[in-house]
Amino acid sequence: MLQDKDTSFELVIKHSMGFGISPVLCDSYSLPMLQDIMGLCEKASVGCIVLPDTSVGAALMRQAAAAATAYYGRAEIVESSGDDKAVSPSVSSELLAKSLSGAGQWFEGNTSLEGDARGKLIEDGVRVHSMRVPGLQSSQEVVFGRKGERYTLKLEQGDRQGDAPGILMAVRRVVHLKSMVYGMERIL
């Protein structure tokens, strides 16, 4: 069973798992809610995949960016989307920032609070700059730097069809699970 943010959480989780149906949840959830989901999976011996970001490309970008943190002392994220995206920074950019900070690197020099144009400080000195302008396609870029060198990773998505392969992969894999799996990286 596939669930998105427009479907009732209780309907999907409690009822589907009670009938042995393994859901794929395509949204972000609070820690207490994730703990509830995990408990329901264990109780029903049913798998569940939680995907706060359904893009395979975004998951691969997070993995590559996390690997690059060992070699660069500075990193910032720039994201863009049309003006219809209400969340800023996006869940995808927050996940990217957390994957950088989870690598144990403090990005020096990114903590100055001077000026409004410095972007949102997420964790460990990683800043996210968000653009919301009509006509922009969704993109996410992480820029690493050190003296004499810049390394950039960029992902662009034209529309939601780019998420379909990740969702399809999750739907195919969830039926083989007996516990909760969080994030696209865990099913690649």
Short mmCIF file of N, CA and C in Angstrom, two decimals:
data_model
loop_
_atom_site.label_atom_id
_atom_site.label_comp_id
_atom_site.label_asym_id
_atom_site.label_seq_id
_atom_site.Cartn_x
_atom_site.Cartn_y
_atom_site.Cartn_z
N MET A 1 0.84 -1.18 0.00
CA MET A 1 0.00 0.00 0.00
C MET A 1 0.89 1.24 0.00
N LEU A 2 0.57 2.19 -0.82
CA LEU A 2 1.31 3.44 -0.93
C LEU A 2 0.52 4.54 -0.25
N GLN A 3 1.21 5.34 0.56
CA GLN A 3 0.56 6.43 1.28
C GLN A 3 1.30 7.72 1.01
N ASP A 4 0.55 8.80 0.85
CA ASP A 4 1.17 10.11 0.77
C ASP A 4 0.52 11.01 1.81
N LYS A 5 0.93 12.27 1.84
CA LYS A 5 0.48 13.16 2.91
C LYS A 5 -1.02 13.48 2.86
N ASP A 6 -1.70 13.13 1.79
CA ASP A 6 -3.12 13.40 1.70
C ASP A 6 -3.99 12.26 2.25
N THR A 7 -3.36 11.17 2.64
CA THR A 7 -4.09 10.02 3.15
C THR A 7 -3.99 9.98 4.67
N SER A 8 -5.06 9.62 5.36
CA SER A 8 -5.07 9.59 6.81
C SER A 8 -4.02 8.62 7.34
N PHE A 9 -3.20 9.10 8.25
CA PHE A 9 -2.13 8.29 8.85
C PHE A 9 -2.72 7.06 9.54
N GLU A 10 -3.75 7.27 10.36
CA GLU A 10 -4.33 6.14 11.09
C GLU A 10 -4.91 5.11 10.15
N LEU A 11 -5.59 5.54 9.11
CA LEU A 11 -6.18 4.62 8.15
C LEU A 11 -5.10 3.72 7.54
N VAL A 12 -4.04 4.34 7.09
CA VAL A 12 -2.98 3.59 6.42
C VAL A 12 -2.26 2.66 7.38
N ILE A 13 -1.75 3.18 8.45
CA ILE A 13 -0.90 2.41 9.34
C ILE A 13 -1.67 1.35 10.10
N LYS A 14 -2.58 1.77 10.92
CA LYS A 14 -3.25 0.82 11.82
C LYS A 14 -4.08 -0.21 11.07
N HIS A 15 -4.85 0.21 10.10
CA HIS A 15 -5.71 -0.73 9.41
C HIS A 15 -4.95 -1.61 8.43
N SER A 16 -4.07 -1.03 7.64
CA SER A 16 -3.36 -1.85 6.65
C SER A 16 -2.44 -2.85 7.32
N MET A 17 -1.71 -2.43 8.33
CA MET A 17 -0.81 -3.36 9.01
C MET A 17 -1.58 -4.43 9.75
N GLY A 18 -2.74 -4.08 10.28
CA GLY A 18 -3.58 -5.06 10.95
C GLY A 18 -4.04 -6.17 10.01
N PHE A 19 -4.12 -5.85 8.73
CA PHE A 19 -4.50 -6.85 7.73
C PHE A 19 -3.30 -7.44 7.00
N GLY A 20 -2.08 -7.15 7.50
CA GLY A 20 -0.87 -7.73 6.91
C GLY A 20 -0.39 -7.04 5.65
N ILE A 21 -0.87 -5.82 5.41
CA ILE A 21 -0.44 -5.06 4.23
C ILE A 21 0.73 -4.17 4.62
N SER A 22 1.77 -4.20 3.83
CA SER A 22 2.99 -3.43 4.10
C SER A 22 2.92 -2.07 3.41
N PRO A 23 2.86 -0.97 4.17
CA PRO A 23 2.75 0.35 3.54
C PRO A 23 4.11 0.97 3.17
N VAL A 24 4.07 1.82 2.17
CA VAL A 24 5.18 2.72 1.82
C VAL A 24 4.67 4.12 2.13
N LEU A 25 5.31 4.79 3.07
CA LEU A 25 4.87 6.11 3.53
C LEU A 25 5.76 7.18 2.91
N CYS A 26 5.19 8.02 2.09
CA CYS A 26 5.95 9.02 1.34
C CYS A 26 5.74 10.40 1.95
N ASP A 27 6.31 10.60 3.11
CA ASP A 27 6.21 11.87 3.80
C ASP A 27 7.19 11.85 4.97
N SER A 28 7.37 12.98 5.63
CA SER A 28 8.23 13.01 6.82
C SER A 28 7.34 12.94 8.05
N TYR A 29 7.85 12.28 9.09
CA TYR A 29 7.09 12.07 10.31
C TYR A 29 7.95 12.44 11.51
N SER A 30 7.30 12.78 12.61
CA SER A 30 8.00 13.11 13.85
C SER A 30 8.61 11.83 14.44
N LEU A 31 9.58 12.01 15.32
CA LEU A 31 10.22 10.86 15.97
C LEU A 31 9.20 10.01 16.73
N PRO A 32 8.28 10.60 17.53
CA PRO A 32 7.29 9.76 18.22
C PRO A 32 6.42 8.95 17.24
N MET A 33 6.08 9.56 16.12
CA MET A 33 5.27 8.86 15.14
C MET A 33 6.06 7.71 14.51
N LEU A 34 7.36 7.94 14.24
CA LEU A 34 8.21 6.88 13.69
C LEU A 34 8.34 5.72 14.68
N GLN A 35 8.44 6.05 15.97
CA GLN A 35 8.51 5.00 16.99
C GLN A 35 7.21 4.20 17.04
N ASP A 36 6.08 4.87 16.87
CA ASP A 36 4.79 4.17 16.81
C ASP A 36 4.74 3.23 15.60
N ILE A 37 5.20 3.71 14.46
CA ILE A 37 5.21 2.90 13.24
C ILE A 37 6.09 1.66 13.46
N MET A 38 7.27 1.87 14.04
CA MET A 38 8.18 0.77 14.30
C MET A 38 7.52 -0.28 15.21
N GLY A 39 6.84 0.18 16.24
CA GLY A 39 6.15 -0.74 17.15
C GLY A 39 5.05 -1.52 16.44
N LEU A 40 4.28 -0.85 15.58
CA LEU A 40 3.24 -1.53 14.82
C LEU A 40 3.81 -2.58 13.88
N CYS A 41 4.96 -2.26 13.26
CA CYS A 41 5.62 -3.23 12.37
C CYS A 41 6.01 -4.48 13.14
N GLU A 42 6.62 -4.28 14.30
CA GLU A 42 7.05 -5.42 15.11
C GLU A 42 5.85 -6.25 15.57
N LYS A 43 4.81 -5.57 16.01
CA LYS A 43 3.63 -6.26 16.52
C LYS A 43 2.94 -7.08 15.42
N ALA A 44 2.86 -6.52 14.22
CA ALA A 44 2.16 -7.19 13.12
C ALA A 44 3.09 -8.04 12.25
N SER A 45 4.41 -8.01 12.52
CA SER A 45 5.41 -8.70 11.68
C SER A 45 5.26 -8.31 10.21
N VAL A 46 5.10 -7.02 10.00
CA VAL A 46 4.89 -6.47 8.67
C VAL A 46 5.95 -5.41 8.42
N GLY A 47 6.42 -5.32 7.20
CA GLY A 47 7.39 -4.31 6.83
C GLY A 47 6.72 -2.98 6.49
N CYS A 48 7.52 -1.94 6.52
CA CYS A 48 7.07 -0.60 6.18
C CYS A 48 8.29 0.20 5.74
N ILE A 49 8.14 0.97 4.69
CA ILE A 49 9.22 1.85 4.25
C ILE A 49 8.72 3.29 4.38
N VAL A 50 9.50 4.12 5.07
CA VAL A 50 9.19 5.53 5.23
C VAL A 50 10.17 6.32 4.37
N LEU A 51 9.64 7.06 3.42
CA LEU A 51 10.46 7.85 2.50
C LEU A 51 10.13 9.34 2.62
N PRO A 52 10.89 10.09 3.43
CA PRO A 52 10.65 11.53 3.47
C PRO A 52 11.01 12.19 2.15
N ASP A 53 11.85 11.55 1.36
CA ASP A 53 12.25 12.02 0.04
C ASP A 53 12.25 10.79 -0.88
N THR A 54 11.50 10.84 -1.96
CA THR A 54 11.32 9.66 -2.80
C THR A 54 12.25 9.60 -4.01
N SER A 55 13.17 10.53 -4.15
CA SER A 55 14.07 10.59 -5.29
C SER A 55 15.31 9.73 -5.10
N VAL A 56 15.57 8.82 -6.04
CA VAL A 56 16.79 8.02 -6.02
C VAL A 56 18.00 8.94 -6.19
N GLY A 57 17.90 9.92 -7.09
CA GLY A 57 19.00 10.86 -7.32
C GLY A 57 19.37 11.64 -6.07
N ALA A 58 18.37 12.07 -5.30
CA ALA A 58 18.63 12.81 -4.06
C ALA A 58 19.34 11.92 -3.04
N ALA A 59 18.94 10.64 -2.97
CA ALA A 59 19.60 9.71 -2.04
C ALA A 59 21.05 9.49 -2.44
N LEU A 60 21.30 9.32 -3.74
CA LEU A 60 22.68 9.14 -4.22
C LEU A 60 23.50 10.40 -3.97
N MET A 61 22.88 11.57 -4.13
CA MET A 61 23.57 12.83 -3.86
C MET A 61 23.95 12.93 -2.39
N ARG A 62 23.04 12.54 -1.50
CA ARG A 62 23.36 12.57 -0.06
C ARG A 62 24.53 11.65 0.27
N GLN A 63 24.57 10.49 -0.35
CA GLN A 63 25.67 9.56 -0.10
C GLN A 63 27.00 10.14 -0.60
N ALA A 64 27.01 10.69 -1.81
CA ALA A 64 28.23 11.28 -2.36
C ALA A 64 28.67 12.49 -1.54
N ALA A 65 27.72 13.31 -1.13
CA ALA A 65 28.05 14.50 -0.33
C ALA A 65 28.62 14.11 1.03
N ALA A 66 28.04 13.10 1.66
CA ALA A 66 28.55 12.64 2.96
C ALA A 66 29.99 12.15 2.82
N ALA A 67 30.30 11.48 1.72
CA ALA A 67 31.66 10.99 1.49
C ALA A 67 32.63 12.16 1.28
N ALA A 68 32.17 13.24 0.67
CA ALA A 68 33.05 14.39 0.37
C ALA A 68 33.38 15.23 1.59
N THR A 69 32.60 15.12 2.64
CA THR A 69 32.81 15.97 3.81
C THR A 69 34.18 15.80 4.46
N ALA A 70 34.78 14.64 4.30
CA ALA A 70 36.09 14.39 4.91
C ALA A 70 37.19 15.22 4.24
N TYR A 71 36.93 15.75 3.06
CA TYR A 71 37.98 16.41 2.29
C TYR A 71 37.82 17.91 2.14
N TYR A 72 36.70 18.46 2.63
CA TYR A 72 36.45 19.89 2.46
C TYR A 72 36.02 20.51 3.78
N GLY A 73 36.47 21.73 4.00
CA GLY A 73 36.17 22.43 5.25
C GLY A 73 34.95 23.32 5.18
N ARG A 74 34.40 23.52 4.00
CA ARG A 74 33.22 24.38 3.85
C ARG A 74 32.22 23.70 2.93
N ALA A 75 30.94 23.86 3.25
CA ALA A 75 29.87 23.35 2.39
C ALA A 75 28.62 24.18 2.61
N GLU A 76 27.94 24.48 1.52
CA GLU A 76 26.65 25.15 1.59
C GLU A 76 25.74 24.53 0.54
N ILE A 77 24.45 24.60 0.80
CA ILE A 77 23.44 24.02 -0.08
C ILE A 77 22.61 25.14 -0.68
N VAL A 78 22.35 25.04 -1.99
CA VAL A 78 21.49 25.98 -2.69
C VAL A 78 20.39 25.17 -3.33
N GLU A 79 19.15 25.53 -3.04
CA GLU A 79 18.01 24.82 -3.64
C GLU A 79 17.11 25.82 -4.34
N SER A 80 16.41 25.34 -5.35
CA SER A 80 15.44 26.19 -6.03
C SER A 80 14.20 25.38 -6.36
N SER A 81 13.10 26.09 -6.47
CA SER A 81 11.82 25.47 -6.82
C SER A 81 10.87 26.57 -7.24
N GLY A 82 9.77 26.17 -7.85
CA GLY A 82 8.75 27.15 -8.19
C GLY A 82 8.15 27.76 -6.93
N ASP A 83 7.44 28.85 -7.08
CA ASP A 83 6.91 29.55 -5.91
C ASP A 83 5.73 28.81 -5.27
N ASP A 84 5.32 27.67 -5.83
CA ASP A 84 4.23 26.90 -5.24
C ASP A 84 4.71 25.98 -4.11
N LYS A 85 6.00 25.86 -3.89
CA LYS A 85 6.55 25.03 -2.82
C LYS A 85 6.54 25.86 -1.54
N ALA A 86 5.77 25.42 -0.55
CA ALA A 86 5.56 26.21 0.66
C ALA A 86 6.70 26.07 1.67
N VAL A 87 7.35 24.91 1.71
CA VAL A 87 8.37 24.64 2.73
C VAL A 87 9.72 25.17 2.27
N SER A 88 10.40 25.87 3.17
CA SER A 88 11.72 26.41 2.84
C SER A 88 12.58 26.42 4.10
N PRO A 89 13.68 25.71 4.13
CA PRO A 89 14.18 24.82 3.09
C PRO A 89 13.34 23.56 2.97
N SER A 90 13.50 22.88 1.85
CA SER A 90 12.73 21.67 1.58
C SER A 90 13.19 20.52 2.48
N VAL A 91 12.35 19.52 2.59
CA VAL A 91 12.70 18.32 3.36
C VAL A 91 13.96 17.69 2.76
N SER A 92 14.04 17.68 1.44
CA SER A 92 15.20 17.10 0.76
C SER A 92 16.50 17.83 1.14
N SER A 93 16.47 19.15 1.18
CA SER A 93 17.67 19.92 1.55
C SER A 93 18.00 19.74 3.03
N GLU A 94 16.99 19.64 3.86
CA GLU A 94 17.26 19.38 5.29
C GLU A 94 17.91 18.01 5.46
N LEU A 95 17.42 17.00 4.72
CA LEU A 95 18.04 15.67 4.79
C LEU A 95 19.48 15.72 4.30
N LEU A 96 19.72 16.48 3.24
CA LEU A 96 21.08 16.62 2.72
C LEU A 96 21.99 17.27 3.76
N ALA A 97 21.52 18.34 4.39
CA ALA A 97 22.32 19.02 5.42
C ALA A 97 22.62 18.08 6.58
N LYS A 98 21.64 17.28 6.97
CA LYS A 98 21.84 16.35 8.08
C LYS A 98 22.80 15.23 7.69
N SER A 99 22.80 14.82 6.42
CA SER A 99 23.75 13.79 6.00
C SER A 99 25.18 14.33 6.03
N LEU A 100 25.33 15.63 5.76
CA LEU A 100 26.66 16.25 5.85
C LEU A 100 27.09 16.36 7.30
N SER A 101 26.18 16.79 8.16
CA SER A 101 26.54 16.96 9.56
C SER A 101 26.74 15.62 10.25
N GLY A 102 26.05 14.59 9.79
CA GLY A 102 26.20 13.27 10.38
C GLY A 102 27.55 12.65 10.13
N ALA A 103 28.33 13.23 9.24
CA ALA A 103 29.65 12.69 8.94
C ALA A 103 30.70 13.13 9.96
N GLY A 104 30.30 13.97 10.91
CA GLY A 104 31.22 14.36 11.99
C GLY A 104 32.10 15.55 11.66
N GLN A 105 31.85 16.22 10.56
CA GLN A 105 32.66 17.37 10.15
C GLN A 105 31.96 18.65 10.57
N TRP A 106 32.68 19.58 11.18
CA TRP A 106 32.14 20.91 11.44
C TRP A 106 32.62 21.80 10.32
N PHE A 107 31.71 22.45 9.63
CA PHE A 107 32.08 23.30 8.52
C PHE A 107 32.36 24.69 9.03
N GLU A 108 33.64 25.00 9.19
CA GLU A 108 34.05 26.26 9.79
C GLU A 108 33.66 27.44 8.93
N GLY A 109 33.44 28.54 9.59
CA GLY A 109 33.19 29.79 8.89
C GLY A 109 31.78 29.98 8.40
N ASN A 110 30.92 29.01 8.54
CA ASN A 110 29.56 29.13 8.03
C ASN A 110 28.58 29.63 9.09
N THR A 111 29.06 30.00 10.27
CA THR A 111 28.15 30.28 11.38
C THR A 111 27.85 31.76 11.59
N SER A 112 28.43 32.64 10.80
CA SER A 112 28.17 34.06 10.95
C SER A 112 26.69 34.35 10.72
N LEU A 113 26.11 35.10 11.60
CA LEU A 113 24.69 35.43 11.47
C LEU A 113 24.48 36.79 10.84
N GLU A 114 25.56 37.41 10.35
CA GLU A 114 25.44 38.74 9.77
C GLU A 114 24.70 38.68 8.44
N GLY A 115 23.71 39.51 8.31
CA GLY A 115 22.97 39.62 7.06
C GLY A 115 21.94 38.52 6.90
N ASP A 116 20.83 38.85 6.26
CA ASP A 116 19.76 37.89 6.04
C ASP A 116 20.06 36.94 4.90
N ALA A 117 21.03 37.22 4.06
CA ALA A 117 21.30 36.41 2.89
C ALA A 117 22.21 35.22 3.16
N ARG A 118 22.47 34.91 4.38
CA ARG A 118 23.37 33.81 4.72
C ARG A 118 22.70 32.45 4.69
N GLY A 119 21.42 32.36 4.47
CA GLY A 119 20.73 31.08 4.43
C GLY A 119 20.43 30.58 5.83
N LYS A 120 19.65 29.53 5.89
CA LYS A 120 19.28 28.94 7.19
C LYS A 120 20.38 27.98 7.65
N LEU A 121 20.85 28.20 8.87
CA LEU A 121 21.85 27.31 9.47
C LEU A 121 21.13 26.06 9.95
N ILE A 122 21.47 24.90 9.40
CA ILE A 122 20.78 23.66 9.76
C ILE A 122 21.52 22.97 10.89
N GLU A 123 22.65 22.39 10.62
CA GLU A 123 23.43 21.68 11.64
C GLU A 123 24.90 21.77 11.29
N ASP A 124 25.74 21.78 12.30
CA ASP A 124 27.21 21.71 12.14
C ASP A 124 27.76 22.70 11.12
N GLY A 125 27.15 23.87 11.03
CA GLY A 125 27.67 24.90 10.14
C GLY A 125 27.20 24.79 8.70
N VAL A 126 26.27 23.90 8.38
CA VAL A 126 25.76 23.75 7.02
C VAL A 126 24.60 24.71 6.83
N ARG A 127 24.71 25.55 5.80
CA ARG A 127 23.66 26.52 5.50
C ARG A 127 22.91 26.11 4.24
N VAL A 128 21.60 26.40 4.23
CA VAL A 128 20.75 26.12 3.07
C VAL A 128 20.17 27.44 2.58
N HIS A 129 20.38 27.72 1.30
CA HIS A 129 19.85 28.92 0.65
C HIS A 129 18.70 28.45 -0.26
N SER A 130 17.52 29.01 -0.06
CA SER A 130 16.33 28.58 -0.81
C SER A 130 15.84 29.68 -1.73
N MET A 131 15.59 29.32 -2.99
CA MET A 131 14.97 30.24 -3.95
C MET A 131 13.61 29.68 -4.32
N ARG A 132 12.59 30.53 -4.31
CA ARG A 132 11.24 30.15 -4.73
C ARG A 132 10.78 31.19 -5.74
N VAL A 133 10.89 30.84 -7.03
CA VAL A 133 10.58 31.77 -8.10
C VAL A 133 9.71 31.05 -9.14
N PRO A 134 8.64 31.67 -9.62
CA PRO A 134 7.82 31.03 -10.64
C PRO A 134 8.66 30.60 -11.84
N GLY A 135 8.39 29.41 -12.36
CA GLY A 135 9.09 28.92 -13.54
C GLY A 135 10.36 28.12 -13.26
N LEU A 136 10.87 28.16 -12.04
CA LEU A 136 12.07 27.38 -11.74
C LEU A 136 11.70 25.91 -11.60
N GLN A 137 12.57 25.05 -12.12
CA GLN A 137 12.39 23.63 -11.84
C GLN A 137 13.11 23.32 -10.53
N SER A 138 12.75 22.23 -9.94
CA SER A 138 13.32 21.84 -8.67
C SER A 138 14.79 21.45 -8.85
N SER A 139 15.67 22.05 -8.06
CA SER A 139 17.08 21.66 -8.10
C SER A 139 17.67 21.79 -6.71
N GLN A 140 18.73 21.05 -6.53
CA GLN A 140 19.44 21.04 -5.25
C GLN A 140 20.92 20.91 -5.58
N GLU A 141 21.71 21.76 -4.93
CA GLU A 141 23.14 21.79 -5.20
C GLU A 141 23.88 21.91 -3.88
N VAL A 142 24.91 21.12 -3.71
CA VAL A 142 25.78 21.27 -2.55
C VAL A 142 27.15 21.66 -3.08
N VAL A 143 27.69 22.73 -2.53
CA VAL A 143 28.99 23.25 -2.97
C VAL A 143 29.98 23.10 -1.82
N PHE A 144 31.04 22.37 -2.07
CA PHE A 144 32.13 22.20 -1.11
C PHE A 144 33.28 23.08 -1.57
N GLY A 145 34.05 23.60 -0.63
CA GLY A 145 35.18 24.41 -1.02
C GLY A 145 36.32 24.36 -0.04
N ARG A 146 37.49 24.59 -0.59
CA ARG A 146 38.71 24.81 0.18
C ARG A 146 39.58 25.69 -0.69
N LYS A 147 40.64 26.16 -0.16
CA LYS A 147 41.51 27.08 -0.89
C LYS A 147 41.94 26.46 -2.22
N GLY A 148 41.58 27.14 -3.32
CA GLY A 148 41.99 26.71 -4.65
C GLY A 148 41.11 25.67 -5.31
N GLU A 149 40.04 25.23 -4.66
CA GLU A 149 39.21 24.19 -5.27
C GLU A 149 37.75 24.29 -4.82
N ARG A 150 36.86 24.02 -5.77
CA ARG A 150 35.43 23.95 -5.47
C ARG A 150 34.91 22.64 -6.06
N TYR A 151 34.09 21.93 -5.29
CA TYR A 151 33.48 20.67 -5.73
C TYR A 151 31.98 20.83 -5.59
N THR A 152 31.23 20.57 -6.67
CA THR A 152 29.79 20.79 -6.69
C THR A 152 29.06 19.53 -7.11
N LEU A 153 28.02 19.20 -6.38
CA LEU A 153 27.09 18.13 -6.76
C LEU A 153 25.74 18.79 -6.99
N LYS A 154 25.08 18.45 -8.09
CA LYS A 154 23.80 19.08 -8.39
C LYS A 154 22.81 18.06 -8.91
N LEU A 155 21.57 18.19 -8.45
CA LEU A 155 20.47 17.35 -8.90
C LEU A 155 19.36 18.26 -9.39
N GLU A 156 18.82 17.97 -10.58
CA GLU A 156 17.68 18.72 -11.12
C GLU A 156 16.55 17.76 -11.43
N GLN A 157 15.34 18.16 -11.08
CA GLN A 157 14.16 17.36 -11.37
C GLN A 157 13.17 18.23 -12.13
N GLY A 158 12.74 17.75 -13.29
CA GLY A 158 11.78 18.50 -14.09
C GLY A 158 10.37 18.44 -13.55
N ASP A 159 9.99 17.29 -13.01
CA ASP A 159 8.65 17.12 -12.44
C ASP A 159 8.64 15.90 -11.52
N ARG A 160 7.47 15.57 -11.01
CA ARG A 160 7.34 14.48 -10.04
C ARG A 160 7.59 13.10 -10.66
N GLN A 161 7.64 12.99 -11.98
CA GLN A 161 7.92 11.71 -12.61
C GLN A 161 9.31 11.19 -12.23
N GLY A 162 10.20 12.10 -11.83
CA GLY A 162 11.53 11.70 -11.40
C GLY A 162 11.51 10.89 -10.12
N ASP A 163 10.43 10.99 -9.34
CA ASP A 163 10.30 10.23 -8.10
C ASP A 163 9.76 8.83 -8.32
N ALA A 164 9.15 8.57 -9.46
CA ALA A 164 8.48 7.29 -9.71
C ALA A 164 9.39 6.07 -9.55
N PRO A 165 10.63 6.08 -10.07
CA PRO A 165 11.47 4.88 -9.89
C PRO A 165 11.75 4.54 -8.43
N GLY A 166 11.95 5.55 -7.59
CA GLY A 166 12.19 5.30 -6.17
C GLY A 166 10.97 4.75 -5.47
N ILE A 167 9.82 5.29 -5.80
CA ILE A 167 8.57 4.81 -5.19
C ILE A 167 8.30 3.37 -5.63
N LEU A 168 8.48 3.10 -6.92
CA LEU A 168 8.26 1.75 -7.43
C LEU A 168 9.21 0.75 -6.77
N MET A 169 10.48 1.13 -6.60
CA MET A 169 11.44 0.27 -5.93
C MET A 169 10.99 -0.02 -4.50
N ALA A 170 10.50 0.99 -3.80
CA ALA A 170 10.04 0.81 -2.42
C ALA A 170 8.83 -0.13 -2.35
N VAL A 171 7.89 0.04 -3.27
CA VAL A 171 6.70 -0.81 -3.30
C VAL A 171 7.09 -2.27 -3.53
N ARG A 172 8.08 -2.50 -4.40
CA ARG A 172 8.53 -3.87 -4.68
C ARG A 172 9.29 -4.49 -3.51
N ARG A 173 10.00 -3.66 -2.75
CA ARG A 173 10.83 -4.19 -1.65
C ARG A 173 10.09 -4.33 -0.33
N VAL A 174 9.08 -3.52 -0.09
CA VAL A 174 8.43 -3.50 1.22
C VAL A 174 7.79 -4.84 1.56
N VAL A 175 7.33 -5.58 0.58
CA VAL A 175 6.66 -6.86 0.84
C VAL A 175 7.61 -7.93 1.39
N HIS A 176 8.92 -7.70 1.27
CA HIS A 176 9.91 -8.65 1.76
C HIS A 176 10.44 -8.29 3.14
N LEU A 177 9.93 -7.22 3.73
CA LEU A 177 10.43 -6.74 5.02
C LEU A 177 9.55 -7.19 6.18
N LYS A 178 10.14 -7.23 7.35
CA LYS A 178 9.41 -7.54 8.58
C LYS A 178 9.62 -6.45 9.63
N SER A 179 10.15 -5.30 9.22
CA SER A 179 10.37 -4.18 10.13
C SER A 179 10.31 -2.88 9.32
N MET A 180 10.46 -1.76 10.02
CA MET A 180 10.43 -0.46 9.36
C MET A 180 11.82 -0.11 8.81
N VAL A 181 11.84 0.44 7.62
CA VAL A 181 13.06 0.95 7.00
C VAL A 181 12.82 2.43 6.73
N TYR A 182 13.79 3.28 7.13
CA TYR A 182 13.64 4.73 6.98
C TYR A 182 14.64 5.24 5.95
N GLY A 183 14.15 5.83 4.88
CA GLY A 183 14.98 6.52 3.92
C GLY A 183 15.33 5.70 2.69
N MET A 184 15.38 6.39 1.56
CA MET A 184 15.72 5.77 0.28
C MET A 184 17.10 5.12 0.31
N GLU A 185 18.04 5.71 1.05
CA GLU A 185 19.40 5.16 1.11
C GLU A 185 19.42 3.71 1.59
N ARG A 186 18.47 3.35 2.44
CA ARG A 186 18.46 2.01 3.02
C ARG A 186 17.93 0.94 2.08
N ILE A 187 17.31 1.36 0.97
CA ILE A 187 16.79 0.36 0.03
C ILE A 187 17.51 0.38 -1.32
N LEU A 188 18.48 1.25 -1.48
CA LEU A 188 19.26 1.26 -2.73
C LEU A 188 20.15 0.05 -2.81
#
